[in-house]
Short mmCIF file of C-alpha atoms in Angstrom, two decimals:
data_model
loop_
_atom_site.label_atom_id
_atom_site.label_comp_id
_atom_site.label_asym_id
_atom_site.label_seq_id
_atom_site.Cartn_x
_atom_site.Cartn_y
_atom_site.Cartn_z
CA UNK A 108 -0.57 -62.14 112.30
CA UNK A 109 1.14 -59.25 111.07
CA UNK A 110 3.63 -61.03 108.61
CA UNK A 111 -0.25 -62.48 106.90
CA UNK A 112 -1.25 -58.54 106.64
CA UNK A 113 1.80 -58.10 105.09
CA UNK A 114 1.67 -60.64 102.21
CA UNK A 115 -1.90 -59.97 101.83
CA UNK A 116 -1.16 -55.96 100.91
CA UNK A 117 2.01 -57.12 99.09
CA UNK A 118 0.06 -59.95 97.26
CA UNK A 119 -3.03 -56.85 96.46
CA UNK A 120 -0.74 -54.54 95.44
CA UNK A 121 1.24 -56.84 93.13
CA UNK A 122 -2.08 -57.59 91.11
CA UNK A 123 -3.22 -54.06 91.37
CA UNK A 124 0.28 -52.71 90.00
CA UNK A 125 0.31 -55.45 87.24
CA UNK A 126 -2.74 -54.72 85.75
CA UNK A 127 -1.35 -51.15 85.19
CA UNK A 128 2.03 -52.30 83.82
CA UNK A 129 1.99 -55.49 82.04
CA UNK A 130 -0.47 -54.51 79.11
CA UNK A 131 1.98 -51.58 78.08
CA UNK A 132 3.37 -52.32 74.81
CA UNK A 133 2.26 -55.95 74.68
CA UNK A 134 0.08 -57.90 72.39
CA UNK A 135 -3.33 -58.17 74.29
CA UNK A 136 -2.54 -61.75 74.61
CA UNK A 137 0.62 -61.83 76.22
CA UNK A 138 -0.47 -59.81 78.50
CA UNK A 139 -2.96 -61.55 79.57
CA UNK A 140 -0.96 -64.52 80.20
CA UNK A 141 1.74 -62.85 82.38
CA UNK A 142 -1.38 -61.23 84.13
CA UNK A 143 -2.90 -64.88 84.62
CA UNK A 144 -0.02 -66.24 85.85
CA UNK A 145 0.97 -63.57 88.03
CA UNK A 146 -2.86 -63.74 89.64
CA UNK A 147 -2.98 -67.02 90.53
CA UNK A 148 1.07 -67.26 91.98
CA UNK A 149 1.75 -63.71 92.62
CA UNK A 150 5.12 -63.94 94.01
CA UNK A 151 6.45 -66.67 91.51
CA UNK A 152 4.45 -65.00 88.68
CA UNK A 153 6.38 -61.68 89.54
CA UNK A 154 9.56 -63.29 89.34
CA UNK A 155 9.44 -64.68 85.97
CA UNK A 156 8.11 -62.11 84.90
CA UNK A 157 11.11 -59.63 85.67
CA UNK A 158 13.06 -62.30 84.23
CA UNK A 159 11.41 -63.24 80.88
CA UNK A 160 9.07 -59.93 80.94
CA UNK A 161 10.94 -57.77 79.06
CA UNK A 162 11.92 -58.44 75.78
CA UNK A 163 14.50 -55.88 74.57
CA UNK A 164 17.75 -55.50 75.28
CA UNK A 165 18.81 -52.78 78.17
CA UNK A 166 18.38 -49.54 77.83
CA UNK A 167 22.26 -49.24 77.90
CA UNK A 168 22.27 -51.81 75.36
CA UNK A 169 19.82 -50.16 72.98
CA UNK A 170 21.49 -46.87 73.35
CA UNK A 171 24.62 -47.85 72.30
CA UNK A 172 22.88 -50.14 69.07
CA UNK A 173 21.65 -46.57 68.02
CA UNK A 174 25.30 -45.46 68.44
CA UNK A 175 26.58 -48.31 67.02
CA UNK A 176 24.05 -47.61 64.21
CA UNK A 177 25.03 -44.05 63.80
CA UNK A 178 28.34 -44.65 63.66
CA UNK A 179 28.71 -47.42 61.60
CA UNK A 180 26.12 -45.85 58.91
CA UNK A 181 28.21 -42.53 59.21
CA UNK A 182 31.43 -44.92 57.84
CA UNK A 183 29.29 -46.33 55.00
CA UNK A 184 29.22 -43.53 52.63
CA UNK A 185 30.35 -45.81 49.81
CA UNK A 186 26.60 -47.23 49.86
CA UNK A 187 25.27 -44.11 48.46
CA UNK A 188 27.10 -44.63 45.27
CA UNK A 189 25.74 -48.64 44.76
CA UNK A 190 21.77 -48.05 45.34
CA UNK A 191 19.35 -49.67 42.89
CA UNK A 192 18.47 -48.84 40.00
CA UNK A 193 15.60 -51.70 40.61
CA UNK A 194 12.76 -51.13 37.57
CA UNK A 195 10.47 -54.39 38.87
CA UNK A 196 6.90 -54.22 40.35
CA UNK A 197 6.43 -51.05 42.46
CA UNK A 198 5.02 -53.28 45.59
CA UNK A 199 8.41 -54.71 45.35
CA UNK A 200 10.23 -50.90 45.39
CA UNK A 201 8.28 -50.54 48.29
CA UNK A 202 9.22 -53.58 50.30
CA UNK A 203 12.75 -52.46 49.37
CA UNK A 204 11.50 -48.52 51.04
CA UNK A 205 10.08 -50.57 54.50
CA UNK A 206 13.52 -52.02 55.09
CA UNK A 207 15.18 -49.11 54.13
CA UNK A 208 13.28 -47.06 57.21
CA UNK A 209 13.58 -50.17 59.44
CA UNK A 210 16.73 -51.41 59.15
CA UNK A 211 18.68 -48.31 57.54
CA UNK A 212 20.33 -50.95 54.62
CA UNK A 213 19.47 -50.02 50.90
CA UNK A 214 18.41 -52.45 48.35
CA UNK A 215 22.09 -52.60 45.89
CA UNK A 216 22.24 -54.10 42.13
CA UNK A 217 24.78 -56.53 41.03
CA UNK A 218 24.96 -59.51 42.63
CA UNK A 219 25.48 -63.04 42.63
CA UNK A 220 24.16 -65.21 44.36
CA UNK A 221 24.91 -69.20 44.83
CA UNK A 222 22.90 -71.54 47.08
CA UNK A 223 24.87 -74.24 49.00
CA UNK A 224 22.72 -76.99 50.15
CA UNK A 225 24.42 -78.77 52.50
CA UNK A 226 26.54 -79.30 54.88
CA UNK A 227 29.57 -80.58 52.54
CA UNK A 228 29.29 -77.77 49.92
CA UNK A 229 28.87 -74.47 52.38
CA UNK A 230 31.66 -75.60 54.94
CA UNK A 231 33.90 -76.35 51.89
CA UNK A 232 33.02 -73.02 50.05
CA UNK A 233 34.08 -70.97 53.41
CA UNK A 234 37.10 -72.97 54.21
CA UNK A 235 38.35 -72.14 50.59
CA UNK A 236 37.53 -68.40 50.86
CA UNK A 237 38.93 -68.12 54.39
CA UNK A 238 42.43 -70.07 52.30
CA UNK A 239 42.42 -66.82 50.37
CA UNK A 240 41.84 -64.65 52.47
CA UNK A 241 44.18 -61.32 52.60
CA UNK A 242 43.36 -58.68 54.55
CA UNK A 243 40.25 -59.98 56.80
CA UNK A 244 37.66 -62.35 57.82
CA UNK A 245 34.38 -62.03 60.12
CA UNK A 246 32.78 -64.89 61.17
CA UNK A 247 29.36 -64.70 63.55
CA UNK A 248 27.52 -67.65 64.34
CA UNK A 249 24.62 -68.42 66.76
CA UNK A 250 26.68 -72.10 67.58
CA UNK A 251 30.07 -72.89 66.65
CA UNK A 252 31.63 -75.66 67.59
CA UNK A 253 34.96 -77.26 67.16
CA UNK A 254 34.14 -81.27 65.58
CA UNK A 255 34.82 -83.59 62.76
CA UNK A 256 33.02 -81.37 60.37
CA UNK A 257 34.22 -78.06 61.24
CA UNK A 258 37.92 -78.58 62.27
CA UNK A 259 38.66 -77.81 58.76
CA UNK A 260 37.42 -74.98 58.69
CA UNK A 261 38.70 -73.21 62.50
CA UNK A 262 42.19 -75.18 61.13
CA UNK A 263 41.87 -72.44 58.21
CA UNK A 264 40.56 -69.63 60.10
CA UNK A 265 43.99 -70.26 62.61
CA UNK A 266 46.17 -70.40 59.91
CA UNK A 267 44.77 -67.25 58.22
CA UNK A 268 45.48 -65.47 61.33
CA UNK A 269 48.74 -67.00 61.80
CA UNK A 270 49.93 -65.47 58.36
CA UNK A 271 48.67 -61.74 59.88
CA UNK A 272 45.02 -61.70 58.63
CA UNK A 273 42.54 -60.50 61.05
CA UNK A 274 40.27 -62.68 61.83
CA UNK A 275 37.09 -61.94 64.07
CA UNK A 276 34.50 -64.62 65.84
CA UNK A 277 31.61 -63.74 67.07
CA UNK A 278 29.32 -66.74 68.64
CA UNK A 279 26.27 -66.68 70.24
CA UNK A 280 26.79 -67.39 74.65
CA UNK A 281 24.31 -69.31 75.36
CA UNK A 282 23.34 -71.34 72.12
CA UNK A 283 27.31 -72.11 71.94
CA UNK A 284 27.32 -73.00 75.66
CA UNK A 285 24.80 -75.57 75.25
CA UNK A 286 26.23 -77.81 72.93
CA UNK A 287 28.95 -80.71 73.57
CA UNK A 288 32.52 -79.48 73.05
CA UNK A 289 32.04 -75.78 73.99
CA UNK A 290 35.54 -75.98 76.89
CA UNK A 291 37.23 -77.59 73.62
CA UNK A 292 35.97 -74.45 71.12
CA UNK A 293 37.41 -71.98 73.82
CA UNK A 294 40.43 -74.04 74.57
CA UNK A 295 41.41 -73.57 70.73
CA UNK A 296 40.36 -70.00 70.23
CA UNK A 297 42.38 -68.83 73.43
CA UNK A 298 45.30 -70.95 71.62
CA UNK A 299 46.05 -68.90 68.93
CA UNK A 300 45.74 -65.52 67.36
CA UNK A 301 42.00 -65.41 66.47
CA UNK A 302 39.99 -62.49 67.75
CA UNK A 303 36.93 -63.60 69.52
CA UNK A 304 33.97 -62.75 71.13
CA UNK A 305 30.95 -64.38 73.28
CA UNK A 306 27.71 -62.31 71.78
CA UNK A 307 25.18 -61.27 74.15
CA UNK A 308 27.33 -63.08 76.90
CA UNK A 309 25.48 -63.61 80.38
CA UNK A 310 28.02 -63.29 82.89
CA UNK A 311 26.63 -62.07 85.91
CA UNK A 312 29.87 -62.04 88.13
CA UNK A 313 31.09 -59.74 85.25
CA UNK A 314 28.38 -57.74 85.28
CA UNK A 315 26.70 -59.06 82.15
CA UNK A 316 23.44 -59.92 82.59
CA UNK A 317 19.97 -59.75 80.49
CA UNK A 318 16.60 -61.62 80.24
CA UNK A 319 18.56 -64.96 79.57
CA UNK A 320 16.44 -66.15 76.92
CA UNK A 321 17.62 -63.28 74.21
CA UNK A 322 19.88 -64.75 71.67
CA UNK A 323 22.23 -63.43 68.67
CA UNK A 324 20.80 -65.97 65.90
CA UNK A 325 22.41 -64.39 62.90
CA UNK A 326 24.93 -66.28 60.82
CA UNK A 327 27.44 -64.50 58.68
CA UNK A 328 31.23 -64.54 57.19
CA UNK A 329 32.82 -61.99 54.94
CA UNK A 330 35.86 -62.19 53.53
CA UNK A 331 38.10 -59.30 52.75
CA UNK A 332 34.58 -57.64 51.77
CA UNK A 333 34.84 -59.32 48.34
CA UNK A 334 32.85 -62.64 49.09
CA UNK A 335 30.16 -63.46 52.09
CA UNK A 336 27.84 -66.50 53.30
CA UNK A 337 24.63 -66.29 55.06
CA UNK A 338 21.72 -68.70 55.97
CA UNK A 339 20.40 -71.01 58.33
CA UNK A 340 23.33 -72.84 59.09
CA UNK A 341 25.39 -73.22 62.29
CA UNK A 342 28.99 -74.12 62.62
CA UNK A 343 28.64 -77.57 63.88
CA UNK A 344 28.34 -80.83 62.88
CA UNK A 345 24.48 -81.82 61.19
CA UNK A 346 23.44 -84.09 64.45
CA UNK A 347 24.82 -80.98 66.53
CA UNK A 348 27.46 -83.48 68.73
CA UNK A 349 24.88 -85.36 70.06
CA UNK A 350 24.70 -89.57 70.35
CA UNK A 351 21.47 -89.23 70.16
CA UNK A 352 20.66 -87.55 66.78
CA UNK A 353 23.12 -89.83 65.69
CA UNK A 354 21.74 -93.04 66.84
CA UNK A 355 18.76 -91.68 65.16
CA UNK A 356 19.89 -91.11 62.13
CA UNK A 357 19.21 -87.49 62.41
CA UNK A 358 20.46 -83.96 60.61
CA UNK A 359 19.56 -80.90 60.29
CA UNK A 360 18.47 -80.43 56.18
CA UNK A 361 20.31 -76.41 55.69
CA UNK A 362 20.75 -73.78 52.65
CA UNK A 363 23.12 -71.40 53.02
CA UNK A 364 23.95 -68.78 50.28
CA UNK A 365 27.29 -67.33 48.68
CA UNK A 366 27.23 -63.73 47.61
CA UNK A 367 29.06 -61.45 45.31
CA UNK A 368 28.65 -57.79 45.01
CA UNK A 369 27.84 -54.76 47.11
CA UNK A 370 25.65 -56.58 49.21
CA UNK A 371 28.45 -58.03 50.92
CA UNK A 372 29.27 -54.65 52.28
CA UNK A 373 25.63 -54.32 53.83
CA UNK A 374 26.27 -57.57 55.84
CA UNK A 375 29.81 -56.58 56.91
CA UNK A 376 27.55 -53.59 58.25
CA UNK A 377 25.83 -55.94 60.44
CA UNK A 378 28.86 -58.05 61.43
CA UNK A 379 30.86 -54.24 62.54
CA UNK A 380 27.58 -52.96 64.24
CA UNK A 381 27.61 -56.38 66.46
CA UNK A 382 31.39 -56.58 66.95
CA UNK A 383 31.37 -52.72 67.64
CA UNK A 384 28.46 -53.72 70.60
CA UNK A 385 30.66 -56.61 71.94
CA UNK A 386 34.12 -55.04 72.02
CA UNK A 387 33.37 -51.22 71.36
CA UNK A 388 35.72 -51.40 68.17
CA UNK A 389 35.12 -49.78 65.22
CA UNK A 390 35.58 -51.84 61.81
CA UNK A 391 34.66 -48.62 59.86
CA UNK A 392 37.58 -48.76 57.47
CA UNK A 393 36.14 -52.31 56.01
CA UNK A 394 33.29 -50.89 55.12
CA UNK A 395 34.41 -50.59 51.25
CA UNK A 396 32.80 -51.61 48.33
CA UNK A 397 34.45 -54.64 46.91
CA UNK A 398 36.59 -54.34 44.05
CA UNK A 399 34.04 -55.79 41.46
CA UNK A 400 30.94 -53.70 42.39
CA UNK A 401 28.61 -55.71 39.95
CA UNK A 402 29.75 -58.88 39.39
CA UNK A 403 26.19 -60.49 38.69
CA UNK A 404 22.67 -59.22 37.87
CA UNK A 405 21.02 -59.55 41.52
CA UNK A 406 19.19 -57.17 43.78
CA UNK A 407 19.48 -57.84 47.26
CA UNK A 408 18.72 -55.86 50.14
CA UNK A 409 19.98 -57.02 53.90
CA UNK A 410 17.27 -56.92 56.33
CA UNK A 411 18.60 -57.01 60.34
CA UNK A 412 16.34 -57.53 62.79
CA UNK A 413 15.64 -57.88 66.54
CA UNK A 414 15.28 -56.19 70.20
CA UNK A 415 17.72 -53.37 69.31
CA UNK A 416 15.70 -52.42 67.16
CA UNK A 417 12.08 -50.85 68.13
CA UNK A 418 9.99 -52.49 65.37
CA UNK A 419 9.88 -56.32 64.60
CA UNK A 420 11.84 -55.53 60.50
CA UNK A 421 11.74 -59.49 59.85
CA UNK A 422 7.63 -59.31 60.29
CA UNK A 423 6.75 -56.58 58.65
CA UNK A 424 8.82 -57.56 55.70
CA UNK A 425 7.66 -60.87 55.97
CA UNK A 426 3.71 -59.59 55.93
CA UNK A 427 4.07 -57.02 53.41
CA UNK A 428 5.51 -60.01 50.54
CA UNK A 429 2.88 -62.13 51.54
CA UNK A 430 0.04 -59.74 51.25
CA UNK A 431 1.47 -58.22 47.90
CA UNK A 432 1.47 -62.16 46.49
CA UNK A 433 -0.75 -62.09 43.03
CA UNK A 434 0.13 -66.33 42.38
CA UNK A 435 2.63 -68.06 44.31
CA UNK A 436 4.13 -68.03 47.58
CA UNK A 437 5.98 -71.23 49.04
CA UNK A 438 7.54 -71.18 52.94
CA UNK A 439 9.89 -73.42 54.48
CA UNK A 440 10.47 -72.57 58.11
CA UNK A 441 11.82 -75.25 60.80
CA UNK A 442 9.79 -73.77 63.36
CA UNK A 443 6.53 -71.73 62.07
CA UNK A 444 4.52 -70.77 65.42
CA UNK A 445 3.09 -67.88 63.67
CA UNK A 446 1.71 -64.70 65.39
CA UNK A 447 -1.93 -63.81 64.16
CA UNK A 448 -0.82 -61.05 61.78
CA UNK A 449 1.47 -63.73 59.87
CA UNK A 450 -1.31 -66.38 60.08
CA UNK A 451 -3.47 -64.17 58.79
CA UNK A 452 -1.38 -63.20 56.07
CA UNK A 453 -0.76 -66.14 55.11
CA UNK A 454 -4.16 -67.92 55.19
CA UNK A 455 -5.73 -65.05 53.18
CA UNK A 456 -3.67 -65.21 50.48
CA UNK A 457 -4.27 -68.96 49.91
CA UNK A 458 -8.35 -67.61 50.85
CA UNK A 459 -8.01 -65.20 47.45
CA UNK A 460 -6.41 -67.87 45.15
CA UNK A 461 -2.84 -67.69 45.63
CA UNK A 462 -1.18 -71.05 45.72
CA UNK A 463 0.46 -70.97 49.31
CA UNK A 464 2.79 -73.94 50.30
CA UNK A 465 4.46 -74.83 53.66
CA UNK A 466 7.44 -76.97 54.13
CA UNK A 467 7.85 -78.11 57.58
CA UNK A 468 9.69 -81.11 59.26
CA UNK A 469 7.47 -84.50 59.66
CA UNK A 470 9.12 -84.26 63.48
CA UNK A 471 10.18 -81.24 64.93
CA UNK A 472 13.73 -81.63 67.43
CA UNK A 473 12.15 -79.18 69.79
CA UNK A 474 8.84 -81.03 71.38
CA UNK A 475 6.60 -77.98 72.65
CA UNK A 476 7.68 -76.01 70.18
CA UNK A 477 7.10 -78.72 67.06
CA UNK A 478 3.42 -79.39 68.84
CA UNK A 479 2.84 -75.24 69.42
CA UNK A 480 3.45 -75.29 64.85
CA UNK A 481 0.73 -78.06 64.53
CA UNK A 482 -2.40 -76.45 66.20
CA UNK A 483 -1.99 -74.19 63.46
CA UNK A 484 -1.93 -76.55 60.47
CA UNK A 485 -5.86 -77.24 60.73
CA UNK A 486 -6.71 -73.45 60.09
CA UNK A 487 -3.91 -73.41 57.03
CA UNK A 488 -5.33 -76.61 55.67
CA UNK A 489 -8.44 -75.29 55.89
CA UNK A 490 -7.94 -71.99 54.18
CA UNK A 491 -6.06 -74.08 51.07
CA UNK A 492 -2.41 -74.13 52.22
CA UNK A 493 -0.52 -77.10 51.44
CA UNK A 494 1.05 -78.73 54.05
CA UNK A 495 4.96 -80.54 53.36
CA UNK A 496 6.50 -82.85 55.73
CA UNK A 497 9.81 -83.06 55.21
CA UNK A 498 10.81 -87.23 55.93
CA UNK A 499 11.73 -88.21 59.47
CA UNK A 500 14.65 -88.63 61.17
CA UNK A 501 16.08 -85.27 59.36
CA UNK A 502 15.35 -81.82 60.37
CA UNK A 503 14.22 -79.41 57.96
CA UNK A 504 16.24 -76.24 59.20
CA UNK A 505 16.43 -74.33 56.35
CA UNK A 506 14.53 -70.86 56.16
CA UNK A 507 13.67 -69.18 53.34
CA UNK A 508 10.54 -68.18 51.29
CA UNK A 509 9.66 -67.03 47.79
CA UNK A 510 6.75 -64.76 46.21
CA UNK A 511 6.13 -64.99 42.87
CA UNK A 512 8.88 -65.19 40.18
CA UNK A 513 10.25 -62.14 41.73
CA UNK A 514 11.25 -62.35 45.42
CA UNK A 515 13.12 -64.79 47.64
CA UNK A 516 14.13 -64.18 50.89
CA UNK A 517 16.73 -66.39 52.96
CA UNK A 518 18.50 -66.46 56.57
CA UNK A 519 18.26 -66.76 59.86
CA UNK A 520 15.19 -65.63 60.73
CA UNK A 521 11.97 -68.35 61.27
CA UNK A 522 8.62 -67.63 61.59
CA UNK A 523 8.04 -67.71 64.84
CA UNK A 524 7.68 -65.32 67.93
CA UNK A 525 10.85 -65.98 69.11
CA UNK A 526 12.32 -64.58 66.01
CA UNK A 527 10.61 -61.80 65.25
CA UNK A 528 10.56 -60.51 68.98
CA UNK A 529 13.70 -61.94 70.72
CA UNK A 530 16.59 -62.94 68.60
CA UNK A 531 18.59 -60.57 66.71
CA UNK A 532 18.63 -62.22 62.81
CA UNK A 533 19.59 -61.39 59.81
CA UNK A 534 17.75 -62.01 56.38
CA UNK A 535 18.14 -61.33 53.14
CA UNK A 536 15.80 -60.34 50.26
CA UNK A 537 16.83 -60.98 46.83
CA UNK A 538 15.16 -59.74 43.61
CA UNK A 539 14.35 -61.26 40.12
CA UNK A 540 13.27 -64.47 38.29
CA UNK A 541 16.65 -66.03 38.20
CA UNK A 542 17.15 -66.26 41.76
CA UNK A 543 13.54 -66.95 42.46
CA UNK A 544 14.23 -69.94 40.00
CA UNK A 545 17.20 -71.53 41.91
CA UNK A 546 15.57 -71.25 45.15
CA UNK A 547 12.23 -72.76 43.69
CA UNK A 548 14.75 -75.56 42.65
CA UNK A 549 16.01 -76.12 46.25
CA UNK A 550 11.94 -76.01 46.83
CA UNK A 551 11.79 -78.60 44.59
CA UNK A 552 13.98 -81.38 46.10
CA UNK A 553 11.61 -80.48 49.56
CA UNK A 554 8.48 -81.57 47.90
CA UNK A 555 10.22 -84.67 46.01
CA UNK A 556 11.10 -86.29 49.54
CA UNK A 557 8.36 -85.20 51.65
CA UNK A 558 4.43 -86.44 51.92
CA UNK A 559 1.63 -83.91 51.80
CA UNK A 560 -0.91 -83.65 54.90
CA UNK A 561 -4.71 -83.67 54.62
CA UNK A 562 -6.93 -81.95 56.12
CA UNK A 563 -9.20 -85.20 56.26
CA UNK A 564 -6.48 -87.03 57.61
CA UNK A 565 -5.10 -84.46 60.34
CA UNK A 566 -8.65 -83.94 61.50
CA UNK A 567 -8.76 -87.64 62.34
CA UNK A 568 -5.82 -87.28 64.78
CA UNK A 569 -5.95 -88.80 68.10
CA UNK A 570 -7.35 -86.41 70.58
CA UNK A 571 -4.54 -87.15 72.63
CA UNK A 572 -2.48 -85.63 70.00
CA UNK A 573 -4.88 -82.37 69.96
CA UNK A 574 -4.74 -81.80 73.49
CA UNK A 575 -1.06 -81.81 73.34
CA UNK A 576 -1.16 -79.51 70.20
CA UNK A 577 -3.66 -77.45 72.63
CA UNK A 578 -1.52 -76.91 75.38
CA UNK A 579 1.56 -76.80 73.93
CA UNK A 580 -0.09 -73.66 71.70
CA UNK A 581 -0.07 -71.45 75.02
CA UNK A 582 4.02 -71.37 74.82
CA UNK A 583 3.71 -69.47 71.64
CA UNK A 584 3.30 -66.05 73.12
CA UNK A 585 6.67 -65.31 74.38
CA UNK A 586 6.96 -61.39 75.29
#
């Protein structure tokens, strides 16, 4: 009798307590669906919650990114000297001033910039940069993986520490963890003289623990702080080691970028600010400008984002371009489950005339998350954004958007909750119609090989297919 009385008050006060607590901070929506779930199983629904409920990092954790920040920013007084001189559209000046306040990195002139797309060209270009390497090189990576594709590459990253380079790895815990081959990838980094890290490692016997679903997603190498690569790519094979993929005929479709120029200093930033939050070193004596400070004719600004940081950078970035678009804007985003200030974004701007286009795989790898992305194509369609599938079996993992003829912005970073809320990524925006031009070239060869949906023909879907859509649509909100 009494142990009933006791789960009745426990179950009362639960609700009463949640009602009070959840909607702090959250989007009215996900808090309504932690408060649903936690109503009708209060005890489970409490549970995942105080697993999944919080989604920044630890207090700990965020106090020491503000260190981290502090510190490494304090070491980066070379960046004062190499700030733009950018003369384009003021709405672009201020998009540059919004990441300047968010993520503390200024917009710097001289650039180049070279997009590798593929597999073959951007694991070639870093094994020959890594070849020359002479004083250091950083490497982070949300998967790495030791295979047929990448063993030339970790052969050239041993062999530059061998000859005394120092050579840093940071990879990603649990996205590493859950590929085939991870015991082999730590076998060979324990071999030999590479410095290495797990990022956001969750280790409980050690003490390391954190809502498990928060992820480093950022990929970057730097090179002596002369030469740097960034994108959407992981280091793995293109069917990520599994039979499956293969048997499918499968790959994941990349584009990862080369840059020259100051703005290799900004993402060495980010690579020192992580590797100082892993291993509490400081790399603040690599924070130089490289030799040749303007070795092209590109602006770029770096753009970090995620829970260390109190405001979601990538989306408001990411909102501000789209709502300053006067003619173009073209997307491609593996996994675009858009929140409603992005959707709305978006879907106005094709609503007052500006020709919007969305590449997107024809099938997604990840099932809920491929169905969440199509209950939203009917409202784009509607509103006059074209819809791109990108051909079956490959996935279209690439990420990267351009506004006008005068921004284009590439990394890690989709369009999706999970990115803007959970993962820490990286992104950066580059300025002017040359660059705009070669990524609107990589656009290009999207459109060529996909098929373009219609709204007549995705309204005529099996209702089967909608429900699915439906339901999977409710694993969108993710905070």
């Amino acid at each position: 009798m009494w142990v009933v009385v006791i789960l009745g008050v426990a179950d009362l006060a639960i609700r009463i307590l949640a009602l009070g607590i959840i909607p702090g901070n959250r989007r009215p929506t996900t808090a309504m669906a932690w408060l649903l779930g936690i109503f009708f199983v209060p005890f489970v629904g409490i549970i995942l919650f105080l697993l999944f409920g919080n989604f920044r990092l630890s207090s700990r954790r965020r106090e020491q990114q503000q260190q981290v920040n502090e510190r490494v920013q304090a070491g980066i007084t070379a960046l004062s000297d190499a700030e733009s001189d950018y003369q384009g559209p003021e709405w672009v000046k201020s998009a540059g001033e919004l990441n300047r306040r968010l993520g503390s990195l200024p917009m710097v002139d001289g650039n180049t910039v070279d997009l590798l797309p593929g597999y073959p060209d951007s694991i070639l270009a870093m094994t020959q940069a890594v070849r020359k390497a002479k004083k250091f090189v950083n490497a982070e990576f949300y998967i790495m993986s030791t295979d047929h594709i990448t063993d030339e590459l970790l052969t050239a990253l041993e062999e530059a520490a061998e000859r005394g380079v120092e050579v840093r790895v940071l990879f990603d815990h649990i996205g590493t963890l859950r590929v085939k081959g991870y015991k082999n990838l730590l076998k060979r980094l324990k071999a030999g003289k590479i410095q290495w890290k797990r990022m956001l490692p969750l280790l409980p016997i050690h003490g390391q623990w954190r809502r498990p679903d928060l992820r480093n997603h950022r990929k970057i190498m730097v090179v002596d702080g002369e030469v740097a690569f960034t994108g959407s790519q992981n280091l793995i094979e293109p069917s990520y080691n599994n039979p499956r993929h293969r048997k499918a005929g499968r790959e994941w479709v990349e584009l990862m970028a080369c840059l020259r120029g100051p703005i290799v200093t900004t993402l060495n930033v980010v690579f020192a600010t992580d590797w100082l939050s892993e291993t509490d070193e400081s790399l603040e004596d690599q924070l130089q400008l490289p030799v040749d400070r303007a070795p092209g004719h590109v602006t770029a600004q770096v753009v970090p984002s995620g829970p260390g940081f109190s405001t979601e950078n990538n989306l408001r970035l990411f909102n501000t371009l789209i709502y300053s678009a006067q003619h173009r804007i073209s997307i491609c985003s593996p996994y675009f489950v858009p929140d409603d200030s992005l959707l709305y974004a978006i879907t106005t701007a094709a609503q007052r005339g500006v020709d919007v286009e969305l590449f997107v795989s024809e099938k997604g790898d990840q099932f809920l998350v491929h169905h969440a992305q199509q209950s939203y194509y009917e409202a784009l369609l509607e509103a006059g954004v074209r819809i791109y599938l990108y051909k079956a079996p490959f996935v279209l993992h690439a990420k990267h958007f351009t506004i006008d003829d005068e921004v284009a912005v590439l990394g890690s970073s989709n369009m999706d909750m999970r990115s803007f809320s959970l993962n820490l990524e990286v992104s950066v925006m580059l300025l002017g119609a040359d660059i705009v031009a070669k990524m609107r070239g990589v656009e290009d060869t999207y459109r060529d090989i996909s098929h373009e949906l219609r709204l007549s023909d995705w309204l005529n879907r099996p209702l089967a297919a909608r429900y699915v859509d439906n339901v999977a649509r409710l694993t969108a909100t993710v905070q």
